Coordinates of C-alpha atoms (C1' of nucleotides) in Angstrom, one line a residue:
Chain A
M1 CA -10.7 1.7 4.0
N2 CA -7.1 2.2 4.0
G3 CA -4.6 0.5 6.4
F4 CA -3.1 -1.9 3.9
Q5 CA 0.0 0.0 3.2
G6 CA 2.2 1.8 5.6
Q7 CA 3.0 -1.4 7.5
L8 CA 6.7 -1.1 6.7
E9 CA 7.3 1.5 9.4
G10 CA 5.9 -0.8 12.0
L11 CA 8.1 -3.6 10.8
L12 CA 11.2 -1.5 11.0
L13 CA 10.3 -0.4 14.5
A14 CA 9.8 -4.0 15.5
I15 CA 13.2 -5.0 14.2
L16 CA 14.9 -2.1 16.0
Q17 CA 13.4 -3.1 19.3
Q18 CA 16.0 -5.8 19.6
G19 CA 18.8 -3.3 19.4
P20 CA 20.5 -0.8 17.1
L21 CA 21.3 -1.7 13.5
H22 CA 22.5 0.0 10.4
G23 CA 20.6 0.2 7.2
Y24 CA 21.9 -2.8 5.4
A25 CA 21.6 -4.9 8.5
I26 CA 18.0 -3.9 9.0
A27 CA 17.2 -5.0 5.5
S28 CA 18.9 -8.3 6.2
E29 CA 17.0 -8.8 9.4
L30 CA 13.8 -8.1 7.7
R31 CA 14.5 -10.6 5.0
A32 CA 15.5 -13.2 7.5
R33 CA 12.6 -12.8 9.9
S34 CA 10.1 -12.8 7.1
G35 CA 11.4 -16.0 5.7
G36 CA 12.7 -14.2 2.6
A37 CA 9.3 -12.6 1.8
F38 CA 10.3 -9.0 2.4
E39 CA 13.1 -7.7 0.2
V40 CA 13.1 -4.0 0.9
P41 CA 15.1 -2.0 -1.7
E42 CA 17.3 0.8 -0.5
G43 CA 15.2 3.4 -2.3
T44 CA 12.4 2.4 0.0
L45 CA 14.3 1.7 3.2
Y46 CA 16.3 4.9 3.7
P47 CA 13.4 7.4 3.1
V48 CA 11.3 5.5 5.7
L49 CA 14.1 5.5 8.2
H50 CA 14.6 9.2 7.8
K51 CA 10.9 9.7 8.2
L52 CA 10.9 7.7 11.4
E53 CA 13.8 9.8 12.7
K54 CA 12.0 13.0 11.9
E55 CA 9.1 11.7 13.9
G56 CA 11.3 11.0 16.8
L57 CA 10.7 7.2 16.7
V58 CA 14.3 6.3 15.9
R59 CA 17.6 8.0 16.5
S60 CA 20.7 7.6 14.4
R61 CA 24.4 8.1 14.9
W62 CA 27.3 7.7 12.6
E63 CA 29.7 4.9 13.4
K64 CA 33.0 4.1 11.9
V65 CA 33.7 0.4 11.1
S66 CA 37.1 -0.2 9.6
G67 CA 37.1 3.2 7.9
R68 CA 33.7 2.9 6.4
R69 CA 31.1 5.0 8.0
R70 CA 27.7 3.6 8.8
R71 CA 24.6 5.1 10.1
V72 CA 23.3 3.1 13.1
Y73 CA 19.6 3.4 13.9
A74 CA 18.2 2.9 17.4
A75 CA 14.6 2.8 18.6
S76 CA 13.6 5.7 20.8
P77 CA 11.8 5.1 24.1
Q78 CA 8.5 6.4 22.7
S79 CA 8.7 4.1 19.8
Q80 CA 7.5 1.3 22.1
N81 CA 4.1 2.8 22.4
V82 CA 3.9 3.4 18.7
L83 CA 5.0 -0.1 17.9
R84 CA 2.3 -1.5 20.2
E85 CA -0.3 0.6 18.5
R86 CA 0.9 -0.4 15.1
F87 CA 0.9 -4.0 16.0
E88 CA -2.6 -3.9 17.4
S89 CA -3.8 -2.0 14.4
W90 CA -2.2 -4.7 12.2
Q91 CA -4.0 -7.4 14.2
R92 CA -7.3 -5.7 13.7
L93 CA -6.7 -5.3 10.0
S94 CA -5.5 -8.8 9.7
R95 CA -8.5 -10.3 11.4
A96 CA -10.9 -8.1 9.4
I97 CA -9.4 -9.3 6.2
D98 CA -9.5 -12.9 7.4
S99 CA -13.1 -12.6 8.1
V100 CA -13.9 -11.2 4.7
F101 CA -12.0 -14.0 3.0
G102 CA -13.3 -16.7 5.2
P103 CA -17.0 -16.1 6.0
A104 CA -16.2 -16.5 9.7
P105 CA -18.0 -19.9 10.0
E106 CA -19.4 -20.7 13.4
G107 CA -19.4 -18.1 16.1
A108 CA -17.6 -20.0 18.8
G109 CA -14.9 -17.4 19.3
D110 CA -14.8 -14.0 20.9
Chain B
M1 CA 8.5 -5.9 -0.6
N2 CA 5.1 -5.0 -1.9
G3 CA 2.0 -7.0 -1.4
F4 CA 0.4 -4.7 1.2
Q5 CA -1.9 -2.9 -1.2
G6 CA -4.1 -4.4 -3.8
Q7 CA -5.9 -6.6 -1.3
L8 CA -9.2 -4.9 -2.0
E9 CA -9.6 -6.7 -5.3
G10 CA -9.4 -10.0 -3.5
L11 CA -11.9 -8.9 -0.9
L12 CA -14.4 -8.0 -3.5
L13 CA -14.0 -11.3 -5.3
A14 CA -14.5 -13.1 -2.0
I15 CA -17.8 -11.3 -1.4
L16 CA -19.0 -11.9 -4.9
Q17 CA -18.4 -15.6 -4.5
Q18 CA -21.6 -15.9 -2.5
G19 CA -23.7 -14.5 -5.3
P20 CA -24.2 -11.4 -7.4
L21 CA -24.6 -8.0 -5.8
H22 CA -24.7 -4.4 -6.9
G23 CA -22.2 -1.8 -5.9
Y24 CA -23.9 -0.4 -2.8
A25 CA -24.7 -3.8 -1.5
I26 CA -21.1 -4.9 -2.0
A27 CA -19.9 -2.0 0.1
S28 CA -22.4 -2.9 2.8
E29 CA -21.4 -6.6 2.8
L30 CA -17.7 -5.6 3.1
R31 CA -18.5 -3.3 6.0
A32 CA -20.6 -6.0 7.7
R33 CA -18.2 -8.9 7.2
S34 CA -15.2 -6.8 8.4
G35 CA -17.0 -5.8 11.5
G36 CA -17.2 -2.2 10.4
A37 CA -13.5 -2.0 9.7
F38 CA -13.7 -1.5 6.0
E39 CA -15.6 1.4 4.8
V40 CA -14.9 1.6 1.1
P41 CA -15.8 4.9 -0.5
E42 CA -17.5 4.9 -3.9
G43 CA -14.5 6.6 -5.5
T44 CA -12.5 3.5 -4.7
L45 CA -15.2 0.8 -5.2
Y46 CA -16.4 1.5 -8.7
P47 CA -13.0 1.8 -10.4
V48 CA -11.9 -1.4 -8.8
L49 CA -15.1 -3.2 -10.0
H50 CA -14.6 -1.9 -13.5
K51 CA -11.0 -3.1 -13.4
L52 CA -12.1 -6.5 -12.3
E53 CA -14.6 -6.6 -15.1
K54 CA -12.0 -5.6 -17.7
E55 CA -9.9 -8.5 -16.4
G56 CA -12.7 -10.9 -16.8
L57 CA -13.0 -11.7 -13.2
V58 CA -16.5 -10.3 -12.8
R59 CA -19.4 -9.7 -15.1
S60 CA -22.0 -7.0 -14.8
R61 CA -25.5 -6.5 -16.1
W62 CA -28.0 -3.8 -15.6
E63 CA -31.0 -4.5 -13.6
K64 CA -34.1 -2.5 -12.9
V65 CA -35.4 -2.5 -9.4
S66 CA -38.5 -0.3 -8.9
G67 CA -37.5 2.0 -11.7
R68 CA -34.0 2.6 -10.4
R69 CA -31.4 0.9 -12.5
R70 CA -28.6 -0.9 -10.8
R71 CA -25.5 -2.6 -12.0
V72 CA -25.2 -6.1 -10.6
Y73 CA -21.8 -7.7 -10.5
A74 CA -21.3 -11.5 -10.6
A75 CA -18.1 -13.4 -10.1
S76 CA -16.9 -15.2 -13.3
P77 CA -15.9 -18.8 -13.2
Q78 CA -12.2 -18.1 -13.4
S79 CA -12.4 -15.7 -10.5
Q80 CA -12.4 -18.7 -8.2
N81 CA -8.8 -19.6 -9.1
V82 CA -7.7 -16.0 -8.8
L83 CA -9.5 -15.7 -5.4
R84 CA -7.7 -18.8 -4.1
E85 CA -4.3 -17.4 -5.3
R86 CA -5.1 -14.1 -3.7
F87 CA -6.1 -15.7 -0.5
E88 CA -3.0 -17.8 -0.3
S89 CA -0.9 -14.8 -1.1
W90 CA -2.6 -12.9 1.7
Q91 CA -1.9 -15.7 4.1
R92 CA 1.8 -15.8 3.2
L93 CA 1.9 -12.0 3.6
S94 CA 0.1 -12.1 6.9
R95 CA 2.3 -14.8 8.3
A96 CA 5.4 -13.0 7.2
I97 CA 4.3 -9.8 8.9
D98 CA 3.3 -11.7 12.1
S99 CA 6.7 -13.3 12.3
V100 CA 8.4 -9.9 11.9
F101 CA 6.3 -8.3 14.6
G102 CA 6.4 -11.2 17.0
P103 CA 9.8 -12.7 17.1
A104 CA 8.1 -16.1 17.4
P105 CA 9.5 -16.8 20.9
E106 CA 8.9 -20.4 21.9
G107 CA 9.1 -22.9 19.1
A108 CA 6.0 -24.8 20.0
G109 CA 4.0 -24.1 16.9
D110 CA 4.3 -25.2 13.4
Chain C
dC1 C1' 49.6 3.7 -8.1
dG2 C1' 45.0 3.2 -10.7
dC3 C1' 41.1 0.3 -11.5
dC4 C1' 37.3 -2.6 -10.0
dG5 C1' 34.0 -5.0 -7.0
dA6 C1' 31.6 -5.0 -2.6
dT7 C1' 29.8 -2.3 1.1
dG8 C1' 26.9 1.4 2.6
dC9 C1' 24.3 5.7 2.3
dA10 C1' 21.4 8.8 -0.3
dT11 C1' 18.0 11.3 -3.6
dA12 C1' 15.0 12.0 -7.7
dG13 C1' 11.4 10.7 -10.5
dG14 C1' 7.8 7.7 -11.5
dC15 C1' 4.0 4.3 -10.8
dT16 C1' -0.3 2.8 -8.7
dA17 C1' -3.7 2.1 -5.2
dT18 C1' -6.7 4.6 -2.8
dC19 C1' -9.4 8.7 -1.6
dG20 C1' -12.2 13.2 -1.7
dA21 C1' -15.1 16.0 -4.1
dG22 C1' -18.2 16.5 -7.3
dG23 C1' -21.7 15.3 -10.8
dT24 C1' -25.9 12.6 -12.8
dA25 C1' -30.4 10.3 -12.3
dT26 C1' -34.5 8.1 -10.2
dG27 C1' -38.4 7.4 -6.7
dA28 C1' -40.7 8.6 -2.4
dA29 C1' -42.0 11.9 0.8
dT30 C1' -43.2 16.8 2.0
Chain D
dA1 C1' -41.3 21.4 -6.7
dT2 C1' -38.0 20.6 -3.5
dT3 C1' -35.6 17.6 -0.7
dC4 C1' -33.8 13.1 0.7
dA5 C1' -32.0 8.5 0.0
dT6 C1' -30.4 5.3 -3.3
dA7 C1' -27.2 4.3 -6.9
dC8 C1' -23.8 5.0 -10.4
dC9 C1' -19.6 7.4 -12.2
dT10 C1' -15.2 10.3 -13.0
dC11 C1' -11.4 13.5 -12.2
dG12 C1' -7.6 15.1 -9.6
dA13 C1' -4.7 14.7 -5.6
dT14 C1' -2.2 12.1 -2.2
dA15 C1' 0.9 8.6 -0.3
dG16 C1' 3.8 4.3 -0.4
dC17 C1' 6.8 2.1 -2.7
dC18 C1' 10.2 1.2 -6.4
dT19 C1' 13.8 1.8 -10.2
dA20 C1' 17.6 4.1 -11.5
dT21 C1' 21.4 6.5 -10.3
dG22 C1' 25.0 8.7 -7.8
dC23 C1' 28.6 9.2 -4.1
dA24 C1' 32.2 7.5 -0.9
dT25 C1' 35.3 4.1 1.2
dC26 C1' 37.8 -0.2 1.5
dG27 C1' 40.4 -4.4 -0.3
dG28 C1' 42.4 -6.9 -3.9
dC29 C1' 45.1 -6.9 -8.2
dG30 C1' 48.3 -5.8 -12.0

DNA sequence: CGCCGATGCATAGGCTATCGAGGTATGAAT
DNA sequence: ATTCATACCTCGATAGCCTATGCATCGGCG
């Protein structure tokens, strides 16, 4: 089994593909794109971002905006491959769950 | 956030809607329906079944098949409602993740 | 100036779903 | 009798995620 959880990393990578953002903005984007479904708390967000950075999938730099310092995260080049894998993995998972829920009626597809 | 995990309960309920099955058979059905994607180990399966029973969503009885005793699980009536909720919840989750992954480029659909 | 709310980043500790390893028992085959 | 396959079960560990909390800076206010 397994594969249900751990999707958050992929979602963050997906968001950062459009361009660098800082933590708060990432959370906002995630909320917006998911239609309000995903409300990621900071205690979840930052550890995941740091993990992604340690894995070389994002890079961060400090930026100063009107005195306040922000950490801006950007997707690394190799994150594109990882993102694609994650997405495909998600699609497989999603289809598998669909076919368990719905008994996959007539075999037209495929 | 949250909602990724805990899908397994819904999947088991879905499988038991077609009729009573014992543990091993449930695992086989799950594997078959998911196209081999879900290989639930016994250390995961049985605790979940027991939890579902404690919640009144399945009922079990011991059966004797050629000397070997099996525990056969059956979906309770109220499990239908729960299953529907779980499925809808899954669909929302699934759509939300899709729309984060794919920025929903052309606005043809929906 | 000193306080407060909002922004923004961060960590520690805990909860829960899932998993791996191990244990029990029966029947059939060797 | 030993081994294999079926079938059930439980305990302890792991991993993702969350709650609570803390720190620092800015802007407004008295």
